[in-house]
Short mmCIF file of N, CA and C in Angstrom, two decimals:
data_model
loop_
_atom_site.label_atom_id
_atom_site.label_comp_id
_atom_site.label_asym_id
_atom_site.label_seq_id
_atom_site.Cartn_x
_atom_site.Cartn_y
_atom_site.Cartn_z
N THR T 1 0.81 -1.21 0.00
CA THR T 1 0.00 0.00 0.00
C THR T 1 0.84 1.26 0.00
N LEU T 2 2.13 1.14 0.15
CA LEU T 2 2.99 2.32 0.17
C LEU T 2 3.88 2.39 -1.06
N GLY T 3 3.57 1.60 -2.09
CA GLY T 3 4.31 1.66 -3.33
C GLY T 3 5.59 0.86 -3.36
N TYR T 4 5.83 0.02 -2.37
CA TYR T 4 7.04 -0.80 -2.36
C TYR T 4 6.91 -1.93 -3.36
N ASP T 5 8.01 -2.32 -3.95
CA ASP T 5 8.03 -3.43 -4.88
C ASP T 5 8.55 -4.67 -4.15
N ASN T 6 7.76 -5.15 -3.21
CA ASN T 6 8.13 -6.30 -2.38
C ASN T 6 7.33 -7.52 -2.79
N PRO T 7 7.83 -8.71 -2.46
CA PRO T 7 7.05 -9.93 -2.72
C PRO T 7 5.76 -9.93 -1.88
N PRO T 8 4.81 -10.79 -2.21
CA PRO T 8 3.56 -10.86 -1.45
C PRO T 8 3.80 -11.18 0.03
N ASP T 9 2.88 -10.69 0.86
CA ASP T 9 2.94 -10.98 2.30
C ASP T 9 2.81 -12.47 2.55
N LEU T 10 3.38 -12.93 3.64
CA LEU T 10 3.30 -14.33 4.05
C LEU T 10 2.12 -14.51 5.01
N ARG T 11 0.94 -14.32 4.49
CA ARG T 11 -0.27 -14.47 5.30
C ARG T 11 -1.43 -14.85 4.39
N GLU T 12 -2.45 -15.35 5.03
CA GLU T 12 -3.70 -15.65 4.34
C GLU T 12 -4.76 -14.74 4.94
N GLN T 13 -5.69 -14.26 4.10
CA GLN T 13 -6.72 -13.35 4.59
C GLN T 13 -8.08 -13.71 4.03
N PHE T 14 -9.08 -13.45 4.85
CA PHE T 14 -10.46 -13.46 4.40
C PHE T 14 -11.01 -12.10 4.76
N TYR T 15 -11.50 -11.35 3.78
CA TYR T 15 -11.99 -9.98 3.97
C TYR T 15 -13.47 -9.91 3.69
N ILE T 16 -14.19 -9.17 4.52
CA ILE T 16 -15.56 -8.81 4.16
C ILE T 16 -15.72 -7.32 4.41
N GLY T 17 -16.67 -6.75 3.69
CA GLY T 17 -17.01 -5.34 3.85
C GLY T 17 -18.45 -5.24 4.32
N PRO T 18 -19.07 -4.09 4.10
CA PRO T 18 -20.45 -3.92 4.57
C PRO T 18 -21.35 -5.07 4.14
N LEU T 19 -22.24 -5.45 5.01
CA LEU T 19 -23.12 -6.59 4.75
C LEU T 19 -24.27 -6.23 3.82
N GLU T 20 -24.58 -4.94 3.71
CA GLU T 20 -25.63 -4.48 2.80
C GLU T 20 -24.97 -3.84 1.59
N THR T 21 -25.40 -4.23 0.40
CA THR T 21 -24.83 -3.68 -0.82
C THR T 21 -25.27 -2.23 -0.99
N ARG T 22 -24.29 -1.36 -1.21
CA ARG T 22 -24.56 0.06 -1.40
C ARG T 22 -24.06 0.56 -2.74
N ALA T 23 -23.67 -0.32 -3.64
CA ALA T 23 -23.07 0.07 -4.91
C ALA T 23 -23.96 1.01 -5.71
N ALA T 24 -25.24 0.76 -5.76
CA ALA T 24 -26.15 1.58 -6.57
C ALA T 24 -26.15 3.04 -6.11
N ALA T 25 -26.04 3.26 -4.81
CA ALA T 25 -26.05 4.62 -4.29
C ALA T 25 -24.81 5.41 -4.69
N PHE T 26 -23.74 4.71 -5.08
CA PHE T 26 -22.48 5.37 -5.43
C PHE T 26 -22.11 5.18 -6.90
N ALA T 27 -23.00 4.62 -7.69
CA ALA T 27 -22.71 4.32 -9.10
C ALA T 27 -22.37 5.57 -9.90
N HIS T 28 -22.87 6.72 -9.48
CA HIS T 28 -22.62 7.97 -10.21
C HIS T 28 -21.23 8.56 -9.93
N ILE T 29 -20.49 8.00 -8.96
CA ILE T 29 -19.16 8.49 -8.62
C ILE T 29 -18.12 7.54 -9.22
N PRO T 30 -17.30 8.02 -10.16
CA PRO T 30 -16.32 7.12 -10.81
C PRO T 30 -15.44 6.40 -9.78
N GLY T 31 -15.38 5.08 -9.90
CA GLY T 31 -14.54 4.26 -9.04
C GLY T 31 -15.11 3.94 -7.67
N ALA T 32 -16.19 4.57 -7.27
CA ALA T 32 -16.72 4.36 -5.92
C ALA T 32 -17.55 3.09 -5.80
N ALA T 33 -18.31 2.76 -6.84
CA ALA T 33 -19.23 1.62 -6.74
C ALA T 33 -18.50 0.33 -6.39
N GLU T 34 -17.28 0.12 -6.94
CA GLU T 34 -16.59 -1.15 -6.65
C GLU T 34 -16.12 -1.25 -5.20
N LEU T 35 -16.06 -0.14 -4.49
CA LEU T 35 -15.73 -0.21 -3.07
C LEU T 35 -16.86 -0.80 -2.26
N TYR T 36 -18.04 -0.86 -2.86
CA TYR T 36 -19.22 -1.35 -2.17
C TYR T 36 -19.75 -2.63 -2.82
N GLY T 37 -18.88 -3.42 -3.42
CA GLY T 37 -19.31 -4.67 -4.03
C GLY T 37 -19.78 -5.66 -2.99
N GLU T 38 -20.51 -6.65 -3.46
CA GLU T 38 -21.01 -7.67 -2.54
C GLU T 38 -19.88 -8.56 -2.05
N ASN T 39 -20.03 -9.05 -0.84
CA ASN T 39 -19.07 -10.00 -0.28
C ASN T 39 -19.18 -11.34 -0.99
N LEU T 40 -18.06 -12.02 -1.11
CA LEU T 40 -18.04 -13.37 -1.66
C LEU T 40 -17.83 -14.33 -0.49
N TRP T 41 -18.72 -15.30 -0.38
CA TRP T 41 -18.70 -16.21 0.77
C TRP T 41 -18.36 -17.62 0.33
N PRO T 42 -17.54 -18.33 1.11
CA PRO T 42 -17.29 -19.75 0.80
C PRO T 42 -18.52 -20.60 1.12
N ASP T 43 -18.66 -21.71 0.44
CA ASP T 43 -19.78 -22.62 0.70
C ASP T 43 -19.58 -23.41 1.99
N THR T 44 -18.33 -23.69 2.31
CA THR T 44 -18.04 -24.45 3.52
C THR T 44 -16.95 -23.74 4.31
N PRO T 45 -16.96 -23.84 5.60
CA PRO T 45 -17.99 -24.48 6.41
C PRO T 45 -19.29 -23.67 6.40
N ALA T 46 -20.38 -24.33 6.64
CA ALA T 46 -21.70 -23.72 6.56
C ALA T 46 -21.85 -22.55 7.54
N GLU T 47 -21.14 -22.59 8.64
CA GLU T 47 -21.26 -21.55 9.67
C GLU T 47 -20.46 -20.29 9.35
N TYR T 48 -19.65 -20.34 8.31
CA TYR T 48 -18.74 -19.23 8.02
C TYR T 48 -19.47 -17.91 7.85
N ARG T 49 -20.48 -17.87 6.99
CA ARG T 49 -21.18 -16.62 6.73
C ARG T 49 -21.90 -16.08 7.97
N PRO T 50 -22.69 -16.88 8.68
CA PRO T 50 -23.34 -16.31 9.87
C PRO T 50 -22.36 -15.87 10.96
N VAL T 51 -21.27 -16.60 11.14
CA VAL T 51 -20.30 -16.23 12.16
C VAL T 51 -19.62 -14.91 11.78
N PHE T 52 -19.15 -14.81 10.54
CA PHE T 52 -18.47 -13.58 10.13
C PHE T 52 -19.43 -12.40 10.03
N SER T 53 -20.68 -12.64 9.71
CA SER T 53 -21.67 -11.56 9.69
C SER T 53 -21.88 -11.02 11.10
N THR T 54 -21.99 -11.89 12.07
CA THR T 54 -22.13 -11.46 13.47
C THR T 54 -20.88 -10.72 13.92
N TYR T 55 -19.73 -11.25 13.56
CA TYR T 55 -18.44 -10.62 13.88
C TYR T 55 -18.39 -9.21 13.31
N TYR T 56 -18.78 -9.05 12.05
CA TYR T 56 -18.77 -7.74 11.40
C TYR T 56 -19.71 -6.78 12.13
N LYS T 57 -20.93 -7.22 12.39
CA LYS T 57 -21.91 -6.36 13.06
C LYS T 57 -21.43 -5.95 14.46
N THR T 58 -20.75 -6.84 15.15
CA THR T 58 -20.24 -6.54 16.48
C THR T 58 -19.18 -5.45 16.42
N PHE T 59 -18.25 -5.58 15.48
CA PHE T 59 -17.21 -4.55 15.34
C PHE T 59 -17.79 -3.25 14.81
N GLU T 60 -18.79 -3.31 13.95
CA GLU T 60 -19.46 -2.12 13.45
C GLU T 60 -20.10 -1.35 14.62
N SER T 61 -20.74 -2.07 15.52
CA SER T 61 -21.36 -1.47 16.69
C SER T 61 -20.31 -0.89 17.63
N LEU T 62 -19.21 -1.62 17.84
CA LEU T 62 -18.13 -1.13 18.69
C LEU T 62 -17.55 0.16 18.11
N ALA T 63 -17.32 0.20 16.80
CA ALA T 63 -16.78 1.40 16.15
C ALA T 63 -17.73 2.58 16.33
N GLN T 64 -19.01 2.34 16.19
CA GLN T 64 -19.99 3.41 16.37
C GLN T 64 -19.95 3.93 17.82
N SER T 65 -19.84 3.02 18.77
CA SER T 65 -19.74 3.44 20.17
C SER T 65 -18.48 4.25 20.42
N LEU T 66 -17.37 3.82 19.85
CA LEU T 66 -16.12 4.56 20.02
C LEU T 66 -16.22 5.95 19.40
N MET T 67 -16.84 6.06 18.23
CA MET T 67 -17.00 7.37 17.60
C MET T 67 -17.86 8.28 18.47
N ARG T 68 -18.85 7.73 19.15
CA ARG T 68 -19.68 8.54 20.05
C ARG T 68 -18.88 8.99 21.27
N ILE T 69 -18.01 8.12 21.76
CA ILE T 69 -17.12 8.50 22.87
C ILE T 69 -16.18 9.60 22.41
N PHE T 70 -15.64 9.47 21.19
CA PHE T 70 -14.74 10.50 20.66
C PHE T 70 -15.46 11.85 20.58
N ALA T 71 -16.71 11.83 20.10
CA ALA T 71 -17.48 13.08 19.99
C ALA T 71 -17.61 13.74 21.36
N LEU T 72 -17.98 12.97 22.37
CA LEU T 72 -18.11 13.52 23.72
C LEU T 72 -16.78 14.06 24.23
N ALA T 73 -15.71 13.33 23.97
CA ALA T 73 -14.38 13.77 24.41
C ALA T 73 -13.98 15.08 23.73
N LEU T 74 -14.49 15.32 22.54
CA LEU T 74 -14.19 16.55 21.80
C LEU T 74 -15.17 17.67 22.12
N GLY T 75 -16.09 17.41 23.06
CA GLY T 75 -17.06 18.42 23.45
C GLY T 75 -18.19 18.59 22.45
N MET T 76 -18.40 17.59 21.60
CA MET T 76 -19.45 17.64 20.60
C MET T 76 -20.64 16.81 21.10
N PRO T 77 -21.81 16.97 20.45
CA PRO T 77 -22.94 16.10 20.80
C PRO T 77 -22.55 14.63 20.56
N GLU T 78 -23.07 13.75 21.38
CA GLU T 78 -22.70 12.33 21.32
C GLU T 78 -22.86 11.74 19.93
N ARG T 79 -23.88 12.10 19.21
CA ARG T 79 -24.16 11.52 17.89
C ARG T 79 -23.60 12.36 16.73
N PHE T 80 -22.64 13.23 17.02
CA PHE T 80 -22.07 14.12 16.02
C PHE T 80 -21.55 13.37 14.79
N PHE T 81 -20.91 12.24 14.98
CA PHE T 81 -20.32 11.50 13.86
C PHE T 81 -21.29 10.54 13.17
N ASP T 82 -22.47 10.31 13.74
CA ASP T 82 -23.39 9.30 13.20
C ASP T 82 -23.66 9.49 11.70
N ASP T 83 -23.96 10.70 11.28
CA ASP T 83 -24.28 10.90 9.87
C ASP T 83 -23.03 11.02 8.99
N LYS T 84 -21.86 10.91 9.60
CA LYS T 84 -20.61 10.95 8.85
C LYS T 84 -20.03 9.56 8.63
N ILE T 85 -20.57 8.59 9.36
CA ILE T 85 -20.09 7.21 9.22
C ILE T 85 -21.21 6.25 8.83
N ASP T 86 -22.35 6.78 8.41
CA ASP T 86 -23.50 5.93 8.12
C ASP T 86 -23.39 5.19 6.79
N ARG T 87 -22.44 5.55 5.94
CA ARG T 87 -22.22 4.85 4.66
C ARG T 87 -20.77 4.41 4.54
N HIS T 88 -20.24 3.92 5.62
CA HIS T 88 -18.84 3.50 5.66
C HIS T 88 -18.61 2.29 4.75
N PHE T 89 -17.36 2.07 4.42
CA PHE T 89 -17.01 0.83 3.73
C PHE T 89 -15.93 0.09 4.54
N SER T 90 -16.21 -0.02 5.82
CA SER T 90 -15.30 -0.71 6.73
C SER T 90 -15.12 -2.16 6.31
N THR T 91 -13.92 -2.64 6.52
CA THR T 91 -13.62 -4.04 6.23
C THR T 91 -13.29 -4.77 7.51
N VAL T 92 -13.55 -6.05 7.50
CA VAL T 92 -13.16 -6.91 8.62
C VAL T 92 -12.36 -8.06 8.02
N PRO T 93 -11.03 -7.94 8.09
CA PRO T 93 -10.21 -9.05 7.62
C PRO T 93 -9.91 -10.03 8.76
N ALA T 94 -9.82 -11.27 8.42
CA ALA T 94 -9.31 -12.28 9.35
C ALA T 94 -7.98 -12.73 8.76
N ASN T 95 -6.92 -12.56 9.52
CA ASN T 95 -5.58 -12.90 9.06
C ASN T 95 -5.11 -14.21 9.68
N HIS T 96 -4.47 -15.00 8.87
CA HIS T 96 -3.84 -16.24 9.35
C HIS T 96 -2.39 -16.21 8.88
N TYR T 97 -1.50 -16.45 9.80
CA TYR T 97 -0.07 -16.43 9.49
C TYR T 97 0.48 -17.85 9.64
N PRO T 98 0.41 -18.64 8.58
CA PRO T 98 0.88 -20.02 8.68
C PRO T 98 2.39 -20.08 8.90
N GLU T 99 2.82 -21.18 9.44
CA GLU T 99 4.26 -21.41 9.62
C GLU T 99 4.93 -21.35 8.25
N PRO T 100 5.97 -20.52 8.10
CA PRO T 100 6.63 -20.42 6.80
C PRO T 100 7.19 -21.76 6.33
N ASP T 101 7.09 -21.98 5.06
CA ASP T 101 7.62 -23.20 4.44
C ASP T 101 8.88 -22.81 3.68
N GLY T 102 10.01 -22.77 4.37
CA GLY T 102 11.25 -22.34 3.75
C GLY T 102 11.57 -20.90 4.09
N ASP T 103 12.63 -20.41 3.49
CA ASP T 103 13.07 -19.04 3.75
C ASP T 103 12.26 -18.05 2.94
N PRO T 104 11.96 -16.88 3.52
CA PRO T 104 11.23 -15.87 2.75
C PRO T 104 12.13 -15.27 1.68
N LEU T 105 11.50 -14.67 0.69
CA LEU T 105 12.23 -13.93 -0.34
C LEU T 105 12.77 -12.64 0.26
N PRO T 106 13.74 -11.99 -0.37
CA PRO T 106 14.22 -10.71 0.17
C PRO T 106 13.06 -9.71 0.32
N ASN T 107 13.01 -9.04 1.45
CA ASN T 107 11.98 -8.05 1.78
C ASN T 107 10.58 -8.64 1.92
N GLN T 108 10.47 -9.95 2.08
CA GLN T 108 9.16 -10.57 2.26
C GLN T 108 8.90 -10.74 3.75
N VAL T 109 7.75 -10.24 4.20
CA VAL T 109 7.38 -10.30 5.61
C VAL T 109 5.96 -10.84 5.74
N ARG T 110 5.52 -11.04 6.96
CA ARG T 110 4.16 -11.55 7.19
C ARG T 110 3.11 -10.53 6.74
N CYS T 111 3.33 -9.27 7.09
CA CYS T 111 2.42 -8.20 6.67
C CYS T 111 3.26 -6.95 6.46
N GLY T 112 3.33 -6.49 5.22
CA GLY T 112 4.17 -5.36 4.89
C GLY T 112 3.71 -4.06 5.51
N GLU T 113 4.64 -3.11 5.54
CA GLU T 113 4.35 -1.78 6.06
C GLU T 113 3.17 -1.18 5.29
N HIS T 114 2.22 -0.62 6.03
CA HIS T 114 1.03 -0.04 5.41
C HIS T 114 0.44 1.00 6.35
N THR T 115 -0.47 1.78 5.80
CA THR T 115 -1.24 2.70 6.63
C THR T 115 -2.68 2.22 6.63
N ASP T 116 -3.34 2.37 7.75
CA ASP T 116 -4.76 2.04 7.84
C ASP T 116 -5.56 3.22 7.29
N PHE T 117 -6.77 2.95 6.85
CA PHE T 117 -7.61 4.03 6.34
C PHE T 117 -8.81 4.18 7.27
N GLY T 118 -9.47 5.30 7.18
CA GLY T 118 -10.64 5.54 8.00
C GLY T 118 -10.29 6.23 9.30
N SER T 119 -11.27 6.35 10.15
CA SER T 119 -11.10 7.08 11.39
C SER T 119 -10.46 6.26 12.50
N LEU T 120 -10.61 4.95 12.44
CA LEU T 120 -10.00 4.10 13.46
C LEU T 120 -9.89 2.67 12.95
N THR T 121 -8.99 1.94 13.56
CA THR T 121 -8.83 0.52 13.28
C THR T 121 -8.91 -0.22 14.60
N ILE T 122 -9.73 -1.25 14.65
CA ILE T 122 -9.87 -2.07 15.86
C ILE T 122 -9.28 -3.44 15.53
N LEU T 123 -8.33 -3.86 16.33
CA LEU T 123 -7.71 -5.17 16.13
C LEU T 123 -8.03 -6.07 17.31
N ALA T 124 -8.56 -7.23 17.01
CA ALA T 124 -8.70 -8.29 18.01
C ALA T 124 -7.55 -9.25 17.73
N VAL T 125 -6.73 -9.47 18.70
CA VAL T 125 -5.53 -10.27 18.49
C VAL T 125 -5.51 -11.45 19.44
N ASN T 126 -4.67 -12.41 19.11
CA ASN T 126 -4.45 -13.51 20.04
C ASN T 126 -3.17 -13.21 20.81
N ASP T 127 -2.75 -14.13 21.64
CA ASP T 127 -1.57 -13.88 22.46
C ASP T 127 -0.30 -14.49 21.87
N ALA T 128 -0.30 -14.75 20.56
CA ALA T 128 0.90 -15.25 19.91
C ALA T 128 1.98 -14.18 19.96
N PRO T 129 3.23 -14.58 20.12
CA PRO T 129 4.29 -13.59 20.25
C PRO T 129 4.60 -12.87 18.94
N GLY T 130 4.96 -11.60 19.07
CA GLY T 130 5.52 -10.83 17.97
C GLY T 130 4.55 -10.42 16.89
N GLY T 131 5.07 -9.61 16.00
CA GLY T 131 4.33 -9.26 14.80
C GLY T 131 3.88 -7.84 14.70
N LEU T 132 2.99 -7.39 15.57
CA LEU T 132 2.40 -6.07 15.42
C LEU T 132 3.37 -4.99 15.87
N GLN T 133 3.59 -4.03 14.98
CA GLN T 133 4.44 -2.89 15.28
C GLN T 133 3.80 -1.62 14.76
N VAL T 134 4.17 -0.50 15.36
CA VAL T 134 3.76 0.81 14.85
C VAL T 134 5.01 1.62 14.58
N LYS T 135 4.93 2.43 13.53
CA LYS T 135 6.05 3.28 13.17
C LYS T 135 5.89 4.62 13.87
N LEU T 136 6.91 5.00 14.61
CA LEU T 136 6.87 6.26 15.36
C LEU T 136 7.26 7.42 14.45
N ARG T 137 7.00 8.61 14.90
CA ARG T 137 7.28 9.80 14.09
C ARG T 137 8.74 9.91 13.70
N ASP T 138 9.64 9.37 14.54
CA ASP T 138 11.07 9.46 14.21
C ASP T 138 11.51 8.38 13.23
N GLY T 139 10.57 7.56 12.75
CA GLY T 139 10.89 6.51 11.79
C GLY T 139 11.23 5.16 12.40
N SER T 140 11.37 5.10 13.72
CA SER T 140 11.66 3.83 14.39
C SER T 140 10.37 3.04 14.57
N TRP T 141 10.53 1.76 14.85
CA TRP T 141 9.38 0.86 15.03
C TRP T 141 9.29 0.44 16.48
N GLN T 142 8.06 0.35 16.99
CA GLN T 142 7.84 -0.12 18.35
C GLN T 142 6.91 -1.31 18.31
N ASN T 143 7.27 -2.37 19.03
CA ASN T 143 6.40 -3.53 19.15
C ASN T 143 5.16 -3.17 19.96
N VAL T 144 4.03 -3.73 19.56
CA VAL T 144 2.78 -3.56 20.29
C VAL T 144 2.38 -4.93 20.80
N THR T 145 2.20 -5.03 22.08
CA THR T 145 1.84 -6.32 22.68
C THR T 145 0.41 -6.28 23.18
N ALA T 146 -0.19 -7.42 23.20
CA ALA T 146 -1.55 -7.55 23.70
C ALA T 146 -1.72 -8.94 24.28
N GLN T 147 -2.74 -9.04 25.10
CA GLN T 147 -3.10 -10.33 25.66
C GLN T 147 -4.42 -10.75 25.04
N ARG T 148 -4.67 -12.03 25.04
CA ARG T 148 -5.94 -12.54 24.52
C ARG T 148 -7.08 -11.79 25.19
N GLY T 149 -8.03 -11.33 24.38
CA GLY T 149 -9.17 -10.58 24.89
C GLY T 149 -9.00 -9.07 24.82
N ASP T 150 -7.77 -8.60 24.58
CA ASP T 150 -7.54 -7.16 24.43
C ASP T 150 -7.93 -6.72 23.02
N PHE T 151 -8.29 -5.46 22.89
CA PHE T 151 -8.47 -4.82 21.60
C PHE T 151 -7.38 -3.77 21.45
N ILE T 152 -6.78 -3.70 20.29
CA ILE T 152 -5.87 -2.63 19.94
C ILE T 152 -6.67 -1.67 19.08
N VAL T 153 -6.66 -0.39 19.41
CA VAL T 153 -7.39 0.62 18.64
C VAL T 153 -6.37 1.62 18.10
N ASN T 154 -6.27 1.68 16.77
CA ASN T 154 -5.35 2.59 16.11
C ASN T 154 -6.11 3.87 15.77
N LEU T 155 -5.65 4.97 16.33
CA LEU T 155 -6.28 6.27 16.09
C LEU T 155 -5.33 7.17 15.30
N GLY T 156 -4.71 6.65 14.28
CA GLY T 156 -3.78 7.45 13.48
C GLY T 156 -2.46 7.59 14.19
N ASP T 157 -2.20 8.75 14.80
CA ASP T 157 -0.92 9.00 15.44
C ASP T 157 -0.82 8.43 16.85
N MET T 158 -1.86 7.77 17.29
CA MET T 158 -1.89 7.29 18.67
C MET T 158 -2.38 5.85 18.69
N MET T 159 -1.77 5.03 19.50
CA MET T 159 -2.21 3.65 19.65
C MET T 159 -2.58 3.45 21.11
N GLN T 160 -3.75 2.89 21.35
CA GLN T 160 -4.23 2.65 22.69
C GLN T 160 -4.58 1.17 22.83
N ARG T 161 -4.57 0.68 24.03
CA ARG T 161 -5.00 -0.70 24.29
C ARG T 161 -6.03 -0.69 25.39
N TRP T 162 -7.16 -1.34 25.13
CA TRP T 162 -8.23 -1.46 26.12
C TRP T 162 -8.05 -2.77 26.84
N THR T 163 -7.87 -2.70 28.15
CA THR T 163 -7.71 -3.91 28.93
C THR T 163 -8.19 -3.63 30.35
N ASN T 164 -8.80 -4.58 30.94
CA ASN T 164 -9.26 -4.45 32.33
C ASN T 164 -10.05 -3.17 32.54
N ASP T 165 -10.94 -2.86 31.59
CA ASP T 165 -11.83 -1.71 31.69
C ASP T 165 -11.11 -0.36 31.75
N ARG T 166 -9.93 -0.25 31.11
CA ARG T 166 -9.25 1.04 31.05
C ARG T 166 -8.36 1.07 29.81
N TRP T 167 -8.02 2.29 29.40
CA TRP T 167 -7.13 2.49 28.25
C TRP T 167 -5.71 2.59 28.73
N ILE T 168 -4.82 1.93 28.01
CA ILE T 168 -3.40 2.00 28.30
C ILE T 168 -2.72 2.51 27.05
N SER T 169 -1.98 3.60 27.14
CA SER T 169 -1.28 4.12 25.98
C SER T 169 -0.01 3.33 25.77
N ASN T 170 0.20 2.86 24.53
CA ASN T 170 1.41 2.13 24.19
C ASN T 170 2.48 3.04 23.62
N LEU T 171 2.13 4.25 23.27
CA LEU T 171 3.10 5.16 22.67
C LEU T 171 3.23 6.40 23.52
#
């Protein structure tokens, strides 16, 4: 996403976007309609679609709640952002990082350097060691750690971790 000419990432992903098709509403804007294409679902396992649909709706609700908290923190009405995020094209990827089979190619990593888009990114992670890093303003990288059940919330220049009913700043 940053224009690097690197080999593909060493990960597997399943991505879904909004559960309701909105392409027709954006057909008049060049290039916008394809951002709202329908999700493609595997036939098996049978539970995949309902589980990921519930997962998507849960994170969509959490994001809406966080945006309302942000509005209050900024001294705005609680629902200030509601009409600004009502046609989002949020994605929910599930990443799998299989054990590498052999040595990686030069500059090949599990997930290449990238920037997130949108107002926030919510990550649900497991407690596997290593991997997640953020790039600091001075160009250095800092590891981000989490425990099972934690959410990592990326707010652009700031990374926070919600754990034990409180926010912990990692940067």
